[in-house]
XYZ file of C-alpha atoms in Angstrom:
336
model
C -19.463 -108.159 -75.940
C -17.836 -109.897 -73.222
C -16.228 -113.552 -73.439
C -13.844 -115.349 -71.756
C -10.979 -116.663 -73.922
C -8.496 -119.078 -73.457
C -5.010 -118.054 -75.212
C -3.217 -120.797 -74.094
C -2.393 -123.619 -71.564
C -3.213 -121.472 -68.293
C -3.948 -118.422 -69.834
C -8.084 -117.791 -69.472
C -9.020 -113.952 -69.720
C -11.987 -112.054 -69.674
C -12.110 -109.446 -72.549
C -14.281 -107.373 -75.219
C -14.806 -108.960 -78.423
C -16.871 -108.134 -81.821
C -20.018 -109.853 -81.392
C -21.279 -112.586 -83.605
C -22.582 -111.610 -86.851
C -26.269 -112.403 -87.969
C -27.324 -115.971 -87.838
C -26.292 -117.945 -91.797
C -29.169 -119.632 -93.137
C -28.771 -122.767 -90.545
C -27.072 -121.020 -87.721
C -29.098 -119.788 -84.503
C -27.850 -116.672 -82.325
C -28.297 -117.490 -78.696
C -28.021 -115.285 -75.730
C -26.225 -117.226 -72.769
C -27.861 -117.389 -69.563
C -26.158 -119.370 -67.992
C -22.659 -121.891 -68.120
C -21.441 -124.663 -66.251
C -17.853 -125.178 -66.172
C -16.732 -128.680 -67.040
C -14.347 -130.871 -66.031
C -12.782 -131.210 -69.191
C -12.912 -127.527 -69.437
C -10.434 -127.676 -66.075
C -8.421 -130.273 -67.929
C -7.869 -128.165 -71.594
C -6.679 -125.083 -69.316
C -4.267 -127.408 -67.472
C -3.081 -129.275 -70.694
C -3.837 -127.879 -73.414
C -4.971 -131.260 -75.097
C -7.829 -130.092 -77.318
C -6.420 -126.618 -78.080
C -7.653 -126.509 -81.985
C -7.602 -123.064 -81.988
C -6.086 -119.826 -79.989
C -7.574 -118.210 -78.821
C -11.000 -120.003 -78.632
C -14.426 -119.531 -76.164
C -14.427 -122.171 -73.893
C -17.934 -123.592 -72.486
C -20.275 -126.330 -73.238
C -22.398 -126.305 -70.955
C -25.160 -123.618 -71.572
C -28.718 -122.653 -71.690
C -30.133 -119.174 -73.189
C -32.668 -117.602 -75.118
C -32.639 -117.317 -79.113
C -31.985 -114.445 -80.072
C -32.577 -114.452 -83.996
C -32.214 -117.733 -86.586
C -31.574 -118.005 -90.273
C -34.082 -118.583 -92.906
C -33.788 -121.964 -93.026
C -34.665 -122.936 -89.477
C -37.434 -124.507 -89.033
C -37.172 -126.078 -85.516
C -36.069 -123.093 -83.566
C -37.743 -120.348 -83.043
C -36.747 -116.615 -81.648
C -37.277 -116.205 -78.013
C -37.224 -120.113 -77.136
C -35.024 -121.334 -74.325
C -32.576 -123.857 -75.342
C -29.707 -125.554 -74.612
C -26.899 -126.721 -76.750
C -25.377 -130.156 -77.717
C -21.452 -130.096 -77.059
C -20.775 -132.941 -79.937
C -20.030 -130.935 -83.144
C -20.084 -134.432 -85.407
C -19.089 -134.230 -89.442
C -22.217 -136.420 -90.154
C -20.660 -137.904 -92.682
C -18.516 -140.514 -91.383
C -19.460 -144.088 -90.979
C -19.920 -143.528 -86.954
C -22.202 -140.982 -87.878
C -23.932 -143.145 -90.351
C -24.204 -145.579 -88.412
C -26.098 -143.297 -85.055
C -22.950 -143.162 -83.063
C -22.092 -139.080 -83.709
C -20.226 -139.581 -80.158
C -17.735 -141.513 -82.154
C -17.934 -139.297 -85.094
C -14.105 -139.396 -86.537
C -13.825 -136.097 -87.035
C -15.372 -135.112 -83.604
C -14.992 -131.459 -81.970
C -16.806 -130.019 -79.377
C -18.594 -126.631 -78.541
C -15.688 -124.761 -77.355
C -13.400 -126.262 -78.948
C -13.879 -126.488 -82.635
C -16.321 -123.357 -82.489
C -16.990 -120.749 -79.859
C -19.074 -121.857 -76.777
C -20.834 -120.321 -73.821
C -18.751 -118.157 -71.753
C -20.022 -115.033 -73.826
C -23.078 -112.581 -73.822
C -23.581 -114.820 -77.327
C -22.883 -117.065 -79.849
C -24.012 -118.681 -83.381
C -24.193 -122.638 -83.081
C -26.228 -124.546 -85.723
C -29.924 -125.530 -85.431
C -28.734 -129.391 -85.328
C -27.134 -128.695 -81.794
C -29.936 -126.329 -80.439
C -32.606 -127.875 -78.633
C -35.720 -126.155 -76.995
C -36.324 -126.918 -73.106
C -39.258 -125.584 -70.901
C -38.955 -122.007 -70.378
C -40.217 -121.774 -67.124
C -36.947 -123.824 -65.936
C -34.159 -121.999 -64.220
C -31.261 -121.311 -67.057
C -28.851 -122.873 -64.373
C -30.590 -125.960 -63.806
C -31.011 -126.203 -67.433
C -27.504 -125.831 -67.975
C -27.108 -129.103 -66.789
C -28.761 -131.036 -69.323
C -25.129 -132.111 -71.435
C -23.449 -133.045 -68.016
C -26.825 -134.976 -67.139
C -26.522 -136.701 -70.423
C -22.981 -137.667 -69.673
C -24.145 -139.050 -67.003
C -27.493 -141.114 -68.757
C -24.991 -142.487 -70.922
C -22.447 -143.877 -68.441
C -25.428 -145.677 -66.668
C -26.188 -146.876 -70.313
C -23.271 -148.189 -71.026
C -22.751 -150.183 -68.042
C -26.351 -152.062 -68.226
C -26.604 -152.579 -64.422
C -28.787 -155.712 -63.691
C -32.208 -154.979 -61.702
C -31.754 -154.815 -57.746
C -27.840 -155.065 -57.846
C -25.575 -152.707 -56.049
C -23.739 -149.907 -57.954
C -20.537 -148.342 -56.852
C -19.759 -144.820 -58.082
C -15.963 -143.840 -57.808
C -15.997 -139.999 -57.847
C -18.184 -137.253 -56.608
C -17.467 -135.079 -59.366
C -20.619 -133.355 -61.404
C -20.958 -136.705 -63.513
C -20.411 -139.261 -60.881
C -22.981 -137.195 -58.568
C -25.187 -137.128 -61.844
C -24.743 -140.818 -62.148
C -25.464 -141.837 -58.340
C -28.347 -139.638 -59.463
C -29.743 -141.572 -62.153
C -28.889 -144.795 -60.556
C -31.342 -143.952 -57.348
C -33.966 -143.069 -59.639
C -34.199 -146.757 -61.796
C -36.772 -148.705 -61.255
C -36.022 -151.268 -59.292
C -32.842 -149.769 -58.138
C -30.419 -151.616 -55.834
C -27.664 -149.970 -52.928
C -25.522 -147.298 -54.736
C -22.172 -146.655 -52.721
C -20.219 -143.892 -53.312
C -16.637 -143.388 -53.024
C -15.042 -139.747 -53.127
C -11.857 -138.219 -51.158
C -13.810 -134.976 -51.042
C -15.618 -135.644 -47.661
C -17.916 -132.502 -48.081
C -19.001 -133.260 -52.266
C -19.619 -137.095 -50.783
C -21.893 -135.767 -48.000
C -23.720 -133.642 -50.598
C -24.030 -136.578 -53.241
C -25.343 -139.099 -50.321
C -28.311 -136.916 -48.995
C -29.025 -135.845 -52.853
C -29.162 -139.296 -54.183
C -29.282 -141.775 -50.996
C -26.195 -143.428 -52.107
C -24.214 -145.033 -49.247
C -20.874 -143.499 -48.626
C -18.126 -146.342 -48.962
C -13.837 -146.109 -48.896
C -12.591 -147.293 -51.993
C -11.253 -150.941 -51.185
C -12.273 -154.233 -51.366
C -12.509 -154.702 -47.470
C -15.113 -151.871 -46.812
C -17.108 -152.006 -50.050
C -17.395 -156.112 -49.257
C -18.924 -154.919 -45.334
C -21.329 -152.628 -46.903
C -22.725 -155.418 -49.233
C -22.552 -157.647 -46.106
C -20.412 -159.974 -48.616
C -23.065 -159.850 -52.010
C -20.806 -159.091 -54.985
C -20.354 -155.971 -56.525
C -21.058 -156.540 -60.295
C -21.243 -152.742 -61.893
C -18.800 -150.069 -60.811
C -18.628 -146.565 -62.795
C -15.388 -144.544 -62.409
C -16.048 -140.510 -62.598
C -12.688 -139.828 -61.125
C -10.299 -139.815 -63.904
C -7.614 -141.051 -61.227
C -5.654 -144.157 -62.578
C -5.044 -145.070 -58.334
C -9.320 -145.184 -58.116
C -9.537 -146.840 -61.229
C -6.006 -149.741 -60.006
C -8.676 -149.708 -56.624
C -12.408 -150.519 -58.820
C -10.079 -153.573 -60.410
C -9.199 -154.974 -56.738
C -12.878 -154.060 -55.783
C -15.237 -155.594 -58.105
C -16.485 -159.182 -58.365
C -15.141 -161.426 -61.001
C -16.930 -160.746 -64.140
C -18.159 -157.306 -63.388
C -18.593 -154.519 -65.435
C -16.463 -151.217 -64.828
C -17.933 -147.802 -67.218
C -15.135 -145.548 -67.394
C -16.451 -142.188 -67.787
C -13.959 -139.595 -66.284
C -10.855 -137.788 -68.088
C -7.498 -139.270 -67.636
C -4.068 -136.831 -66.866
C -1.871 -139.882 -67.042
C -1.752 -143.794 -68.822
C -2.941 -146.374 -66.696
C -0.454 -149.357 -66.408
C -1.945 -152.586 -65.409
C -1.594 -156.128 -65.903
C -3.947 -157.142 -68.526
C -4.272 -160.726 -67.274
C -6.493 -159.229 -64.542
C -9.322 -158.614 -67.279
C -8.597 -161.681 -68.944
C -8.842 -164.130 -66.269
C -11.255 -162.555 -64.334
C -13.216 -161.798 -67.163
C -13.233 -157.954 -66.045
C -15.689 -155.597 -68.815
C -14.010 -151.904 -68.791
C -16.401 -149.777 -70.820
C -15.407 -146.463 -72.081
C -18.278 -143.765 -72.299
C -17.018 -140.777 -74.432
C -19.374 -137.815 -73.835
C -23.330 -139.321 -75.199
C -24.994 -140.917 -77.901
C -29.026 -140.133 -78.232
C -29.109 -139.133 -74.139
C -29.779 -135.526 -74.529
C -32.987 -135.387 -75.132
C -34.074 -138.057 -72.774
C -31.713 -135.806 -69.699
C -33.736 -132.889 -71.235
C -36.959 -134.762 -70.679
C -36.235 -135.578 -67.071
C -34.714 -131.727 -65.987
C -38.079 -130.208 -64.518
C -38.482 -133.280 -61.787
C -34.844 -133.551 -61.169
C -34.820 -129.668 -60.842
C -34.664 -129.901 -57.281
C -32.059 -132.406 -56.581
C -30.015 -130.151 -59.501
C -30.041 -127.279 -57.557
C -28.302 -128.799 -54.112
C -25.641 -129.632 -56.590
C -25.022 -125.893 -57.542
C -22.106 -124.648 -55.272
C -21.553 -121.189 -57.017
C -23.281 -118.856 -59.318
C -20.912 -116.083 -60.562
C -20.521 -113.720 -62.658
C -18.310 -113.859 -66.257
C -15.576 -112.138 -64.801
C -15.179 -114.188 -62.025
C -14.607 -116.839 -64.112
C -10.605 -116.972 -64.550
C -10.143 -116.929 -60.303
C -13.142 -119.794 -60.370
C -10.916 -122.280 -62.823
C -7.621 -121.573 -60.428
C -10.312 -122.755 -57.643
C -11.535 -125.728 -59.203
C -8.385 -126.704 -60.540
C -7.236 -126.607 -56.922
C -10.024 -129.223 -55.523
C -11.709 -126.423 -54.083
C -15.190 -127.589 -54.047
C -18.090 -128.941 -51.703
C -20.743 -129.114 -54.022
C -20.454 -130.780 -58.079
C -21.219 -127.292 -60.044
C -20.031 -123.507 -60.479
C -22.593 -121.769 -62.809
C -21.784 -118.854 -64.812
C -24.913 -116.855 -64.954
C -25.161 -113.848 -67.221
């Protein structure tokens, strides 16, 4: 079958590989329909961070059809449309114990720590396979994991009722975000701040979100002086995040949800005296199956977010893209 396989830091190729064998007792075969590339895809092909194994499938981001199960699944069954949960969590651990798999200590991902979606196929077990409504399209479904991401950033910051919400980064998960935010009830202004001029046009007629600049200055005109209380950063930029410290109100709340390519250096009497909250959001706790849950009415809004569908062998040329900053919309789907 074909797969696209990551051999090392910048080296992603498209070739035939032995497909998987038949499903173990636990295991479910899934045929990929479609893949979303990730941002922290983009970042292990620049870095190499979390290259466990060479070479490995990349993608986590995927919806298919089952294809066959093992004897002892009981929740899946063949022919259902699923998608898959990226966390591959030891369950054993006291995070995992304890409900927080996200912080499992021995944490891997689909893609990573097994083979993932950019293949015809692959064998993931029935813990991480969950059934969605068939008659959804395989890309929009697809988007499920990011739109968890994105559930559990809001989470995590706790915005109060009515108050205004700036979103640094017009990425997939801060577009998902401005998303969400526009969609509480009782949802106040959400601003949006993004050096991509085309990807912040998209995310303000998506979502409704208010296109800001990212300083104190413009944000403060746009909230005709009200404080600004909850701030998520999607950018993994330590400048935007230095900027959402000068920005916010004393005693805000910042959720820090995108990847980082270099340390931050700050002083940290700025969080102490101003009583600053930075919240780190590392991929999702129980979100899935709420982002699941809410895919069919957000289907539409999804699809404006879709840039590119392409094909598996377009793949390597769409990661030098990316990689770039070539983008006006938040997503490039692999369909197969």
């Amino acid at each position: 079958m074909r797969a696209a396989r990551l051999h090392d830091k910048g080296d992603l190729r498209v070739e035939d590989i032995d497909p998987p064998p038949a499903p173990s007792a636990d295991a479910v075969l899934i045929g990929v329909a479609a893949a979303g590339i990730c941002g922290s895809d983009l970042h292990n092909f620049r870095t190499g961070q979390w290259m466990s194994r060479k070479p490995s499938t990349p993608g986590h981001e995927l919806a298919g059809d089952v294809l066959a199960v093992g004897k002892d699944v009981t929740r899946i069954a063949v022919g259902d449309r699923v998608v898959a949960d990226s966390r591959f969590w030891c369950g054993a651990c006291v995070q995992c114990r304890g409900g927080r798999p996200n912080l499992c200590e021995n944490l891997g991902y689909v893609g990573e720590v097994c083979d993932g979606g950019f293949a015809e196929r692959l064998l993931l077990p029935q813990r991480l396979v969950h059934r969605v409504d068939p008659a959804l399209d395989p890309a929009v479904a697809a988007m499920a994991e990011p739109l968890a991401v994105a559930l559990h950033a809001v989470h995590r910051l706790g915005p109060t009722s009515g108050e205004p919400v700036l979103v640094a980064g017009c990425g997939p998960i801060g577009g998902l975000a401005a998303l969400v935010l526009s969609r509480l009830p009782g949802a106040g202004p959400v601003l949006m701040a993004d050096n991509n001029a085309a990807r912040l046009a998209c995310v303000s007629a998506v979502t409704g979100a208010r296109r800001v600049a990212l300083e104190r200055h413009g944000v403060q005109l746009a909230l005709a002086g009200a404080p600004l209380r909850f701030a998520i950063d999607a950018t993994g930029s330590v400048p935007a995040l230095t900027s959402l410290f000068d920005t916010v109100a004393n005693g805000a709340t910042i959720a820090a949800v995108g990847i980082f390519h270099r340390p931050l250096e700050f002083d940290p009497n700025i969080v102490v005296e101003r009583e600053l909250t930075l919240a780190g959001c590392s991929a999702f706790s129980d979100e899935l199956p709420e982002a699941i849950a809410m895919l069919t009415e957000l289907a539409p809004a999804l699809r404006q977010f879709i840039e590119r569908e392409i094909s598996l062998e377009e793949l390597p040329v769409a990661y030098q893209r990316l990689t770039a900053g070539d983008s006006e919309r938040l997503k490039t789907i692999v369909r197969f």
